[in-house]
Short mmCIF file of C-alpha atoms in Angstrom, two decimals:
data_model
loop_
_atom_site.label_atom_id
_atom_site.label_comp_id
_atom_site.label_asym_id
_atom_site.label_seq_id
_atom_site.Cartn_x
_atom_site.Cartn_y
_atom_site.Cartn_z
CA UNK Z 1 11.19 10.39 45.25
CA UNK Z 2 7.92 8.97 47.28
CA UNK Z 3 4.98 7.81 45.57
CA UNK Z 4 2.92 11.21 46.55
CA UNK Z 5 5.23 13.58 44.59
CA UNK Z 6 5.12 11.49 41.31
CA UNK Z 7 3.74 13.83 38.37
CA UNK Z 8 3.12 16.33 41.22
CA UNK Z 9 3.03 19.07 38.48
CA UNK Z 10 0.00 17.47 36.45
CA UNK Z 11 -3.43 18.87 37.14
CA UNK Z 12 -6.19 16.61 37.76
CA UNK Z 13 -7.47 16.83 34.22
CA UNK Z 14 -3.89 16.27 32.78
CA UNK Z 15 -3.31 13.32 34.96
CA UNK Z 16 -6.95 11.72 33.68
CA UNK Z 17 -5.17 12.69 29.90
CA UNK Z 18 -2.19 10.81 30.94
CA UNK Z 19 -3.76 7.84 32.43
CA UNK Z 20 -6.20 7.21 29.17
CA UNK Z 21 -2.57 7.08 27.20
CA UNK Z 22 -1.36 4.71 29.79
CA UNK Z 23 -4.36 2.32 29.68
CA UNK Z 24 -4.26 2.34 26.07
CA UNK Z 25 -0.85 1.37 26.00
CA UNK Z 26 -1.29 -1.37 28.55
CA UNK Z 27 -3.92 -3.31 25.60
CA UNK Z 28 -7.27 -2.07 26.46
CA UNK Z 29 -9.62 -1.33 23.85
CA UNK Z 30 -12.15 1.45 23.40
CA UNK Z 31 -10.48 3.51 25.91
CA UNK Z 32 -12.35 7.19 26.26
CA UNK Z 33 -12.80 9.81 28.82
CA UNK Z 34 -16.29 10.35 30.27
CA UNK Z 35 -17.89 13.87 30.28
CA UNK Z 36 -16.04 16.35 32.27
CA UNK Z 37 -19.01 18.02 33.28
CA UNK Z 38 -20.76 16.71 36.16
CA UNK Z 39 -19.06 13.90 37.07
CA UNK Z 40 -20.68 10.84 38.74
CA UNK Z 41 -17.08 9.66 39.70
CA UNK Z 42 -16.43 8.29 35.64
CA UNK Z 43 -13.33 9.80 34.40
CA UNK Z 44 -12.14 7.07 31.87
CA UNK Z 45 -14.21 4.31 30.36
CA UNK Z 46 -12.44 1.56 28.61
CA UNK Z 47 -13.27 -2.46 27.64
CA UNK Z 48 -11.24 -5.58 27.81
CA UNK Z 49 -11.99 -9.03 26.26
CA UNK Z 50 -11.29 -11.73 28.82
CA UNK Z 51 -11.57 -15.35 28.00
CA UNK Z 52 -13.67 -14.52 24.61
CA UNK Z 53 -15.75 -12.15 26.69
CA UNK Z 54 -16.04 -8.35 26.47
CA UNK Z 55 -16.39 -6.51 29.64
CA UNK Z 56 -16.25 -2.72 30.71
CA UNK Z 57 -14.03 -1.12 33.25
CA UNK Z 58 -14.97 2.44 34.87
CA UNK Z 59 -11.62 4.18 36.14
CA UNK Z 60 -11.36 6.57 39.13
CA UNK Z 61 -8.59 8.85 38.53
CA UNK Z 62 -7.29 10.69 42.16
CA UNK Z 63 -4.14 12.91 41.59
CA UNK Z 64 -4.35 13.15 45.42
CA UNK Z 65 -1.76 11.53 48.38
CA UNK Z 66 -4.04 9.55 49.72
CA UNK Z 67 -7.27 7.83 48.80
CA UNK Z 68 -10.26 6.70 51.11
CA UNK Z 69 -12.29 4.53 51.33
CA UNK Z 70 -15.95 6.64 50.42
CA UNK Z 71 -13.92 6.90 47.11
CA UNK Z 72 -13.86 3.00 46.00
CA UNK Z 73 -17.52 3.00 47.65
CA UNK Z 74 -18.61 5.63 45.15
CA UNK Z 75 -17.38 3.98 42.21
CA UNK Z 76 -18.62 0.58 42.92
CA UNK Z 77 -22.04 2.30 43.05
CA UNK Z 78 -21.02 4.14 39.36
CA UNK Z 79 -20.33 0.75 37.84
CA UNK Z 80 -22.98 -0.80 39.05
CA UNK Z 81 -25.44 1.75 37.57
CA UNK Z 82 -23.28 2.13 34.38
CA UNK Z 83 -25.05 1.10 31.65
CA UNK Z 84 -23.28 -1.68 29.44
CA UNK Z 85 -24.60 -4.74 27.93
CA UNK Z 86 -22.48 -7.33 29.53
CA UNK Z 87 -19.92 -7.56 32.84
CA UNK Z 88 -18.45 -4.83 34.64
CA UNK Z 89 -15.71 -3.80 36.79
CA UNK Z 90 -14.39 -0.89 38.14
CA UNK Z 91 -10.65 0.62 39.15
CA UNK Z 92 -8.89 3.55 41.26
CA UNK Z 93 -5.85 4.67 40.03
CA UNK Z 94 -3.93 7.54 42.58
CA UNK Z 95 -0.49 9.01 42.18
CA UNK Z 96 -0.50 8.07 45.97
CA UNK Z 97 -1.47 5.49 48.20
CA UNK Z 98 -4.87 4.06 49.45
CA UNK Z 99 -5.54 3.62 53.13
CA UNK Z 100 -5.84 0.73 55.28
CA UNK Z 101 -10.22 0.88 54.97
CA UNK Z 102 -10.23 1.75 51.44
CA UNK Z 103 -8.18 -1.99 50.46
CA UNK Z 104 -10.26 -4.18 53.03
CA UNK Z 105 -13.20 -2.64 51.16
CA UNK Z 106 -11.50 -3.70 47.46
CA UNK Z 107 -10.58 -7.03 48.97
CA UNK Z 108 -14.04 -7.84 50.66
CA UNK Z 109 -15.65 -7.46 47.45
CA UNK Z 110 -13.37 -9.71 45.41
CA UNK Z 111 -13.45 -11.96 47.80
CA UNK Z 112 -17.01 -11.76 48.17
CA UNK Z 113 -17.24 -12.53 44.43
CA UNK Z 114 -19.01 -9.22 43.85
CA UNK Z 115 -19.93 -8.88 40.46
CA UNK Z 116 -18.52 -5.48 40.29
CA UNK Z 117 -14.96 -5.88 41.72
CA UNK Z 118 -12.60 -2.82 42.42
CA UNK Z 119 -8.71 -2.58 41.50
CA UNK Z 120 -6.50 -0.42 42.66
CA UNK Z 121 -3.65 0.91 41.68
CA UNK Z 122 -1.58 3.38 43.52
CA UNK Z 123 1.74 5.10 42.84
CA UNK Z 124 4.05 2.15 43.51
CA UNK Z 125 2.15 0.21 40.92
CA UNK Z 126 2.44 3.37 38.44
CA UNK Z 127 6.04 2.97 38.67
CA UNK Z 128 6.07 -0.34 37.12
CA UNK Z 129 3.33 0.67 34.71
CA UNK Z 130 6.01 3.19 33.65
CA UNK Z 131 9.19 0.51 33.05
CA UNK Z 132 6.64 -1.26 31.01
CA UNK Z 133 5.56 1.33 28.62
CA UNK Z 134 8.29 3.61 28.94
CA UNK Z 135 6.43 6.51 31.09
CA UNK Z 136 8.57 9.27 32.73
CA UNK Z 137 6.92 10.10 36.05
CA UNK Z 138 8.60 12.85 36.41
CA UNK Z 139 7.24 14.71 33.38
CA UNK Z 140 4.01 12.53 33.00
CA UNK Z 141 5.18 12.05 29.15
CA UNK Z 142 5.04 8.50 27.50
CA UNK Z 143 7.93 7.40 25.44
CA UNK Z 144 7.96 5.92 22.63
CA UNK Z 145 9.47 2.34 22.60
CA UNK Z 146 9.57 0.64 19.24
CA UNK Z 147 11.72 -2.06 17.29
CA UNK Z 148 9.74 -3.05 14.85
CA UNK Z 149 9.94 -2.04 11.21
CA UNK Z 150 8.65 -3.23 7.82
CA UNK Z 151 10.88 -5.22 5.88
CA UNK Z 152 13.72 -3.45 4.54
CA UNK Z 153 13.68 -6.51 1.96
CA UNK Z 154 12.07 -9.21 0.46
CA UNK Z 155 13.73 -12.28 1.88
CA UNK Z 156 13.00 -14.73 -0.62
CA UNK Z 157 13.94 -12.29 -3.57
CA UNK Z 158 17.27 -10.91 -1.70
CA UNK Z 159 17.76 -7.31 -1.05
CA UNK Z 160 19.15 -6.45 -4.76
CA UNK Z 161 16.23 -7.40 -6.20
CA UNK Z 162 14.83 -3.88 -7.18
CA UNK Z 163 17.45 -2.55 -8.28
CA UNK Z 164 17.65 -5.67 -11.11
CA UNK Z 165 14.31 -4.95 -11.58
CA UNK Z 166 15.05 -1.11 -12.83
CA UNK Z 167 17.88 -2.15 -14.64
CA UNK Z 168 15.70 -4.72 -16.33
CA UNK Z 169 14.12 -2.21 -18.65
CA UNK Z 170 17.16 -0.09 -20.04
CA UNK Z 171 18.39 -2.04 -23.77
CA UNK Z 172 21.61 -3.17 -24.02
CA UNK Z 173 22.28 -4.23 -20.41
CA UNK Z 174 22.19 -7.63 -18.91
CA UNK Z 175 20.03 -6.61 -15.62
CA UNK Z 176 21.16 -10.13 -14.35
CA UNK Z 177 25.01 -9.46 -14.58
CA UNK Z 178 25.12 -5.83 -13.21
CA UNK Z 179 27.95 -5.61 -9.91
CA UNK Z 180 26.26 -5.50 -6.56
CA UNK Z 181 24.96 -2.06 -5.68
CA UNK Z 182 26.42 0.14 -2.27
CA UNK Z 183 23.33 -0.38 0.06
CA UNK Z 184 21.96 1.98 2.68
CA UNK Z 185 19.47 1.77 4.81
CA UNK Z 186 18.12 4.27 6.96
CA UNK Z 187 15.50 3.51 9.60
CA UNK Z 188 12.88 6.39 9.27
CA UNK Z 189 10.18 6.73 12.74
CA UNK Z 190 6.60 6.64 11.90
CA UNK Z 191 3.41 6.64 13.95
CA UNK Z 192 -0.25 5.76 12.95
CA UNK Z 193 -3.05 7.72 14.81
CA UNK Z 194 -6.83 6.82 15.06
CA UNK Z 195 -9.27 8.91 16.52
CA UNK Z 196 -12.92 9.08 17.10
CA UNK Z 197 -14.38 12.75 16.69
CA UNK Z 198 -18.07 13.31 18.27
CA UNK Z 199 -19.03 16.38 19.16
CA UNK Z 200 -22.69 17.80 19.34
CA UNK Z 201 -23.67 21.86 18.60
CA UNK Z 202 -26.51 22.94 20.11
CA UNK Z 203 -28.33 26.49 20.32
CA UNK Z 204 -32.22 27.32 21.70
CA UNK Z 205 -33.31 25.88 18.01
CA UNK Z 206 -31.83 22.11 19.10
CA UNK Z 207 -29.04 20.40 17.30
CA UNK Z 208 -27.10 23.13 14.66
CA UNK Z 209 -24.32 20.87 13.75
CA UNK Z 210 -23.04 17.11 14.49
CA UNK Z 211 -19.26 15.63 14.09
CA UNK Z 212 -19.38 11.80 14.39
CA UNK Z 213 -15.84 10.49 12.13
CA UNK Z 214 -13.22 8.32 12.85
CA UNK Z 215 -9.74 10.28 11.44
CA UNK Z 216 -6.33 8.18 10.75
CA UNK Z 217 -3.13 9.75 10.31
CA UNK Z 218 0.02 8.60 9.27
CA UNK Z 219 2.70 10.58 10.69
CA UNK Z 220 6.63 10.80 10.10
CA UNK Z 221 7.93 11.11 13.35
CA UNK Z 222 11.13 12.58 13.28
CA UNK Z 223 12.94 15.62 15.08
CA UNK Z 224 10.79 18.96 14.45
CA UNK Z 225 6.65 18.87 13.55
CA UNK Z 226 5.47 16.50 12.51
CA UNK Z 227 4.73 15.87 8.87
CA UNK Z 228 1.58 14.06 7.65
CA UNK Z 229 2.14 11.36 5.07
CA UNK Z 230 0.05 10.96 2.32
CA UNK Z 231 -0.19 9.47 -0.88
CA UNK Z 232 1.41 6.26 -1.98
CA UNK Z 233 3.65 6.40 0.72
CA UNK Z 234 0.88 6.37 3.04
CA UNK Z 235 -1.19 3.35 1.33
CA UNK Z 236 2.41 1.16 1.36
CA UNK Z 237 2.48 1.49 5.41
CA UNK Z 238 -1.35 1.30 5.80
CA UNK Z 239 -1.24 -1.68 3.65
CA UNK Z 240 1.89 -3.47 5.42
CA UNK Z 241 1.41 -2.32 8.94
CA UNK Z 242 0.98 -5.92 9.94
CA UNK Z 243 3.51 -7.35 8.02
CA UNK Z 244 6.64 -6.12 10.29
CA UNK Z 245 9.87 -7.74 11.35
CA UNK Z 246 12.07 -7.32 14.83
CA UNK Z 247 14.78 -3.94 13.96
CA UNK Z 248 17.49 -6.00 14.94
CA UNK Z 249 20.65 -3.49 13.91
CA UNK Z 250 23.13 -6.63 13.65
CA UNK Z 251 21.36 -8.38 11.38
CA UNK Z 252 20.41 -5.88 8.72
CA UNK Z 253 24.42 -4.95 9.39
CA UNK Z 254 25.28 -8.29 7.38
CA UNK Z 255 23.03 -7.12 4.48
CA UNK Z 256 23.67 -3.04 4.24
CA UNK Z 257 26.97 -1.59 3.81
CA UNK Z 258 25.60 1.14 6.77
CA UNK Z 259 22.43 1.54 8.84
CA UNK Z 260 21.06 4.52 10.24
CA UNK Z 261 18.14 4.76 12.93
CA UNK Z 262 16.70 8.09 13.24
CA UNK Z 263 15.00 8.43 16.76
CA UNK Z 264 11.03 9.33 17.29
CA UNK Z 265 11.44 13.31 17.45
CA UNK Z 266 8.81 13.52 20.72
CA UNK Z 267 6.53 11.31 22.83
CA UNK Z 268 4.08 9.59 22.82
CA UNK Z 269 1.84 12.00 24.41
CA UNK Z 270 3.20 15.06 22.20
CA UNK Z 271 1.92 13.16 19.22
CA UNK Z 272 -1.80 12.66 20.85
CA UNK Z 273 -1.40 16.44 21.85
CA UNK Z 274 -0.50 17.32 18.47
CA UNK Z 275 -3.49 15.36 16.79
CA UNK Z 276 -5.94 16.67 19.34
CA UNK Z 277 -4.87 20.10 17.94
CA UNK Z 278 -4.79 19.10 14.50
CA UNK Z 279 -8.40 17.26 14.70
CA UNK Z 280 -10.03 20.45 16.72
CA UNK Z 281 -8.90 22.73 13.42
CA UNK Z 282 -9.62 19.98 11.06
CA UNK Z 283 -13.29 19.78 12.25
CA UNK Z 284 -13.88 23.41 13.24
CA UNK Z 285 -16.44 25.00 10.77
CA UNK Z 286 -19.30 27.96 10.64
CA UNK Z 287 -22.75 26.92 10.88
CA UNK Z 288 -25.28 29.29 10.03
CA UNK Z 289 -29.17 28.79 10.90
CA UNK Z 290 -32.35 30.05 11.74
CA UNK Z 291 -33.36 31.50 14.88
CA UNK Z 292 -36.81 31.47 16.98
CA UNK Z 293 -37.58 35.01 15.43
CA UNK Z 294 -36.37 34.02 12.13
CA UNK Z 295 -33.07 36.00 11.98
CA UNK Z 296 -30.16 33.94 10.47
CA UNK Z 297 -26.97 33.55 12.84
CA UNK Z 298 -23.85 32.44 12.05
CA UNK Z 299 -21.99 30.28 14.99
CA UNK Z 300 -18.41 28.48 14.83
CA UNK Z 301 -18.93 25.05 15.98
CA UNK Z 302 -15.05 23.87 17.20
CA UNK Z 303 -14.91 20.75 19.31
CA UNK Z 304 -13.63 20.68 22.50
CA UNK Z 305 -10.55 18.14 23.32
CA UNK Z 306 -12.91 16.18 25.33
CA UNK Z 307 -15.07 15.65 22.16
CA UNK Z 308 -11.93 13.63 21.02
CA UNK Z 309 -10.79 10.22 22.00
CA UNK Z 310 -7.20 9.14 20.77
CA UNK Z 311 -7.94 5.46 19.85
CA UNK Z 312 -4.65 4.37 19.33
CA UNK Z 313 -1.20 5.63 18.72
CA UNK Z 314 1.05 2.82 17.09
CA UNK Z 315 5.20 3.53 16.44
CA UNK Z 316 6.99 1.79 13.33
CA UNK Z 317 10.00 2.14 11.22
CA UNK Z 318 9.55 2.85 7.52
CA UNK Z 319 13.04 1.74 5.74
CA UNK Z 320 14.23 4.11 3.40
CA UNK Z 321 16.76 2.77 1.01
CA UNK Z 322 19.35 3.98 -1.06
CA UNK Z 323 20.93 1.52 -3.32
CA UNK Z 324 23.86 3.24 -5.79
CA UNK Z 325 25.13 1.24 -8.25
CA UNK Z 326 28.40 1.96 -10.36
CA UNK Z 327 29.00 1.41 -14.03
CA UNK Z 328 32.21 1.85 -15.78
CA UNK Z 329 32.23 6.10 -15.16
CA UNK Z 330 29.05 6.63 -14.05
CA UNK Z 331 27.02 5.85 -10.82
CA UNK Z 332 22.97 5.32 -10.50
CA UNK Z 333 21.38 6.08 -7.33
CA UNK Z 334 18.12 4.41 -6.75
CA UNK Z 335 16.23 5.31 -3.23
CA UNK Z 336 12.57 3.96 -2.26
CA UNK Z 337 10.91 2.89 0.80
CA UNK Z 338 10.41 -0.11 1.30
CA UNK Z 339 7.87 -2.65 2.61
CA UNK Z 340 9.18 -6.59 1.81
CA UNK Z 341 8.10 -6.98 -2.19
CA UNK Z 342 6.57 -3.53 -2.08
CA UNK Z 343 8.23 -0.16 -2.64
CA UNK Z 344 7.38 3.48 -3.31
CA UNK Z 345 10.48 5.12 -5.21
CA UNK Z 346 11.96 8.34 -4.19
CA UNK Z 347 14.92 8.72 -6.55
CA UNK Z 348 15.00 7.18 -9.82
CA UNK Z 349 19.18 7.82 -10.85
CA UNK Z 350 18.65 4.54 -13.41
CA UNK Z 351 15.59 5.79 -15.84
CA UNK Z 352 17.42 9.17 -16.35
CA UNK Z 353 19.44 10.44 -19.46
CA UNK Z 354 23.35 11.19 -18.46
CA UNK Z 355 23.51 14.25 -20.99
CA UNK Z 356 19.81 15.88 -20.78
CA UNK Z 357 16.92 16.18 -18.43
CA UNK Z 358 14.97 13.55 -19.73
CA UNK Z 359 13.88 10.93 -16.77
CA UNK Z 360 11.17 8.82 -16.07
CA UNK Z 361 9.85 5.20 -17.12
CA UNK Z 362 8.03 6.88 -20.16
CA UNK Z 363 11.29 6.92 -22.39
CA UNK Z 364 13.10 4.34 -24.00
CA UNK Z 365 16.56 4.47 -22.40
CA UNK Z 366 19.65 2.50 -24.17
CA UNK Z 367 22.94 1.39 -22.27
CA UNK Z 368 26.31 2.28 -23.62
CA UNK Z 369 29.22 -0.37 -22.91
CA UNK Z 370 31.37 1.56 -24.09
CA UNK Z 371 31.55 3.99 -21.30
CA UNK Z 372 28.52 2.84 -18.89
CA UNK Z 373 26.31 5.39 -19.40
CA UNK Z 374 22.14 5.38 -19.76
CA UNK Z 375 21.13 7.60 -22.55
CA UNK Z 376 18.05 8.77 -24.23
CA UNK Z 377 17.09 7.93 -27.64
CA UNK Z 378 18.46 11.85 -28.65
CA UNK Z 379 21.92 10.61 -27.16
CA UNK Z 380 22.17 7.25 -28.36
CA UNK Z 381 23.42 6.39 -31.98
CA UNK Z 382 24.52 3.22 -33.58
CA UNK Z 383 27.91 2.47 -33.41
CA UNK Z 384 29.38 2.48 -37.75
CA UNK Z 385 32.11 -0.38 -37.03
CA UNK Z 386 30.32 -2.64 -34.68
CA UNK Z 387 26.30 -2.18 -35.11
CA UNK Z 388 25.93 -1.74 -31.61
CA UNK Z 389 24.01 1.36 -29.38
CA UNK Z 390 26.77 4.20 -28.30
CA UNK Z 391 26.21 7.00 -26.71
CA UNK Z 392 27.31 10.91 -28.15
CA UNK Z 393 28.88 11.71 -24.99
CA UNK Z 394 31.87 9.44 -25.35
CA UNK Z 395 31.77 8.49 -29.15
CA UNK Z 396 34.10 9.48 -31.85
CA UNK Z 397 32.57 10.63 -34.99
CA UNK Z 398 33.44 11.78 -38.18
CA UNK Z 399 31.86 12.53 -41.48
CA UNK Z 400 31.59 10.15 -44.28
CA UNK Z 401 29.90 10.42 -47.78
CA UNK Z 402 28.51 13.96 -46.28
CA UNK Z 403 27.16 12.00 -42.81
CA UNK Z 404 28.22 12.24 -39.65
CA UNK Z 405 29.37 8.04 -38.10
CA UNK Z 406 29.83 7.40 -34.97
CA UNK Z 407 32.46 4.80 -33.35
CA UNK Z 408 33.52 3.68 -29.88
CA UNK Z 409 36.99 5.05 -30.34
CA UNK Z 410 39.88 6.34 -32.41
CA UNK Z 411 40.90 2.92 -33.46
CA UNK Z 412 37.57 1.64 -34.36
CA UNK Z 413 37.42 4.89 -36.45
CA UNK Z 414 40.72 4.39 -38.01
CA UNK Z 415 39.35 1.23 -39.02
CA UNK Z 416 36.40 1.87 -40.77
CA UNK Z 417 38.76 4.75 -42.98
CA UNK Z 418 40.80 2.19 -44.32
CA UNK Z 419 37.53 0.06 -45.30
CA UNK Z 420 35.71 3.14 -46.90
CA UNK Z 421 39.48 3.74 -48.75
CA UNK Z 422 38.76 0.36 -50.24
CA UNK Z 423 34.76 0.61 -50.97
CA UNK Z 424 33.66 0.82 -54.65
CA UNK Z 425 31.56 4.35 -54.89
CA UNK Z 426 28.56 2.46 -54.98
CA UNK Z 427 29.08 0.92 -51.57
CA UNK Z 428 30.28 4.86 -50.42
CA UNK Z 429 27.40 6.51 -51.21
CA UNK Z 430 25.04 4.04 -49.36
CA UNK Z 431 26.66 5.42 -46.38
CA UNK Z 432 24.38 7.93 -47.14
CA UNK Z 433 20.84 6.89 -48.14
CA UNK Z 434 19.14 9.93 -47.89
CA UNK Z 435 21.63 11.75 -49.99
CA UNK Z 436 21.56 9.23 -52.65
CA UNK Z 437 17.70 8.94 -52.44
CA UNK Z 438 17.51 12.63 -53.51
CA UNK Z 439 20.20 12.65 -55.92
CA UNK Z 440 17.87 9.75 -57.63
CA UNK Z 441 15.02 11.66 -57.45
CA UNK Z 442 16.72 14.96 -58.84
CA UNK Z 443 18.20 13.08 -61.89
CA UNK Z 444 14.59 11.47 -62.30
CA UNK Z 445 13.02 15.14 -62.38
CA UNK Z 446 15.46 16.99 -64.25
CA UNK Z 447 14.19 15.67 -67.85
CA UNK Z 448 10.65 16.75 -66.87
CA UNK Z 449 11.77 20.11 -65.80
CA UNK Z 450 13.64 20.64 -69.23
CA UNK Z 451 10.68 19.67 -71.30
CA UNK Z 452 8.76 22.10 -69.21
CA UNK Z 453 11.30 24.44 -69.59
CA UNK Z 454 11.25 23.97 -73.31
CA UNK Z 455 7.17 24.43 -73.77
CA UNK Z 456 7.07 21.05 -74.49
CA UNK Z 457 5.13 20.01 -71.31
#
């Protein structure tokens, strides 16, 4: 393929939406498109910071095979009218090539030590543009490349750690001595999206309506449309977006029993696309105001995509993990993203009643060693033989003194018979204290109800 037929199916104006992706992927900051309409040869405007020193860069965009020299003339004069508060440059980028006339010109200046120097950049230089930030010239669509991910763990805490922590408030269960959980990790593609909004409405009145916002998204980025994220789940990437670690597979291999890495569903440039949308409905709204003969209109002010700038598009991996752990005849799942120390939960198997509905960190829950499951305070009784917390899923019970006991198994049972065989009745019938209470109180009321009985009272 030559240099002339890469991205030959862009139009200009999609090539100038592809290059402000490119330059904003390549570091530069600020990086906008200048008004489409009547163009003094400004398609992109952008700013570096060289040596502690901010300075602005007018781009040429030419989606042409060749590129002359009147065309780096025209833009030297357009940066050195452009109005900015500090150093300039400008710079031609061209799916093609540049002639012979139109380099000597670029070269003269810089070695002239213009203050306004031209670069170019042609399609030979776009190719390695492209290696570097994963372009594909042939479709003009930027891929994402990303391995880096928030930390699946805290290191210093080890990756069990929340799982001890959940554990930590269910009774009767040493959080400490629980067996080490099946860990999986999966890998889930995220991307963060800033974008400045300014748009102006204007009718024969003057101004109707003004946009002027700066919009984030965060975005889960996997196969299909994308889905915004919100919520706590949102706040634990925005909040650890800088705190991110290399996604290197073989490592995390030694700490997860499997790993998963979903790829990023589409491009780069599908997610700006997709914002751009998103943004134009977002913003679109009815205005209504006054005319000059004092009739009320109504107009629907919805910005153009030129009125938005994509300021950045940045790719990470959220882990999601699953941790199950097993106990005796039961297993707990507990799933959360994670961020290092930090965590939103998404499955909560360990606050959860085995034989109801009941779940959540509001309820007392009680562990039953007897056959490992987490119960509810409905579903957990006190063991007759032992004193200790059982559960009425697996206990044996039978009554005693009119009330129902509960015991950890048939030979627990058949011990407690042969005590209550040998208990004096006085010892019996406090296996009952309700019953006795109200036998006490009958045989305290029964006089007063015969003298009542008998007129007496």
């Amino acid at each position: 393929m030559s240099d002339a037929e890469l991205l030959d199916d862009l139009s200009g104006f999609e090539f100038e939406d592809l290059m402000e992706d490119v330059f904003r992927n390549l570091g530069y900051e600020n990086v906008r498109q200048a008004e489409r309409t009547a163009d003094k040869g400004r398609d992109i405007l952008m700013e570096e910071v060289v040596d502690g020193t901010r300075r602005a860069i007018v781009v040429e965009c030419k989606h042409t095979g060749s590129v002359g020299r009147p065309v780096v003339q025209k833009l030297h004069s357009a940066v050195s009218t452009f109005d900015f508060d500090g150093p300039k440059r400008g710079m031609v980028v061209t799916t093609g090539r540049f002639t012979a006339p139109a380099r000597e010109y670029a070269t003269n200046l810089r070695e002239a030590g213009d203050p306004h120097p031209i670069e170019l950049i042609d399609g030979t230089d776009l190719r390695e543009i492209a290696d570097e930030i994963g372009l594909d010239l042939y479709n003009g669509r930027i891929e994402i490349i990303c391995d880096e991910t928030l930390r699946p763990f805290d290191p210093t805490s080890g990756v069990d750690a929340p799982i001890r922590e959940a554990f930590r408030d269910i009774d009767n269960i040493d959080a400490g001595g629980i067996s080490t959980p099946q860990a999986r990790a999966e890998f889930q593609p995220v991307v963060l999206i800033t974008a400045d909004v300014g748009a102006v409405f204007e009718t024969s009145v003057g101004v109707i309506h003004r946009i002027d916002e700066t919009d984030r998204f965060v975005v889960h980025a996997r196969r299909g449309r994308p889905d915004i994220m919100e919520g706590a789940v949102r706040r634990l990437i925005q909040e650890n977006r800088r705190q991110t670690t290399e996604l290197d597979e073989e490592e995390f291999a030694d700490v997860f029993d499997t790993i998963d890495v979903h790829r990023f569903g589409q491009t780069e440039t599908e997610y700006k696309d997709w914002a751009v949308d998103r943004l134009r409905e977002r913003h679109t709204t009815t205005v209504s105001y006054t005319g000059d003969n004092n009739v009320t209109y109504t107009k629907t002010c919805e910005p153009n995509q030129s009125d938005i700038s994509v300021q950045s598009i940045t790719p990470i991996y959220l882990p999601e993990i699953r941790q199950t752990t097993r106990l005796q005849q039961y297993e707990y799942p507990y799933e959360y993203y994670a961020a290092g120390p930090s965590r939103v939960t998404v499955e909560d198997g360990i606050h959860r009643c085995v034989h109801c509905e009941t779940a959540g960190q509001d309820t007392d829950y009680t562990f039953c060693t007897n056959c490992g499951s987490i119960n509810c305070p409905d579903h957990t009784k006190t063991e007759r033989l032992e004193q200790a917390p059982v559960c009425t899923g697996c206990a044996v019970t039978e009554r005693f003194a009119f009330k129902t006991k509960y015991f950890y198994d048939e030979g627990n049972l058949e011990t407690f018979r042969a005590e209550y065989e040998e208990m004096p009745l006085h010892e019996k019938a406090r296996e009952n204290p309700p019953l006795v209470a109200g036998v006490l109180v009958s045989l305290l009321l029964a006089p007063i109800f015969g003298l009542v009985s008998a007129g007496i009272i």
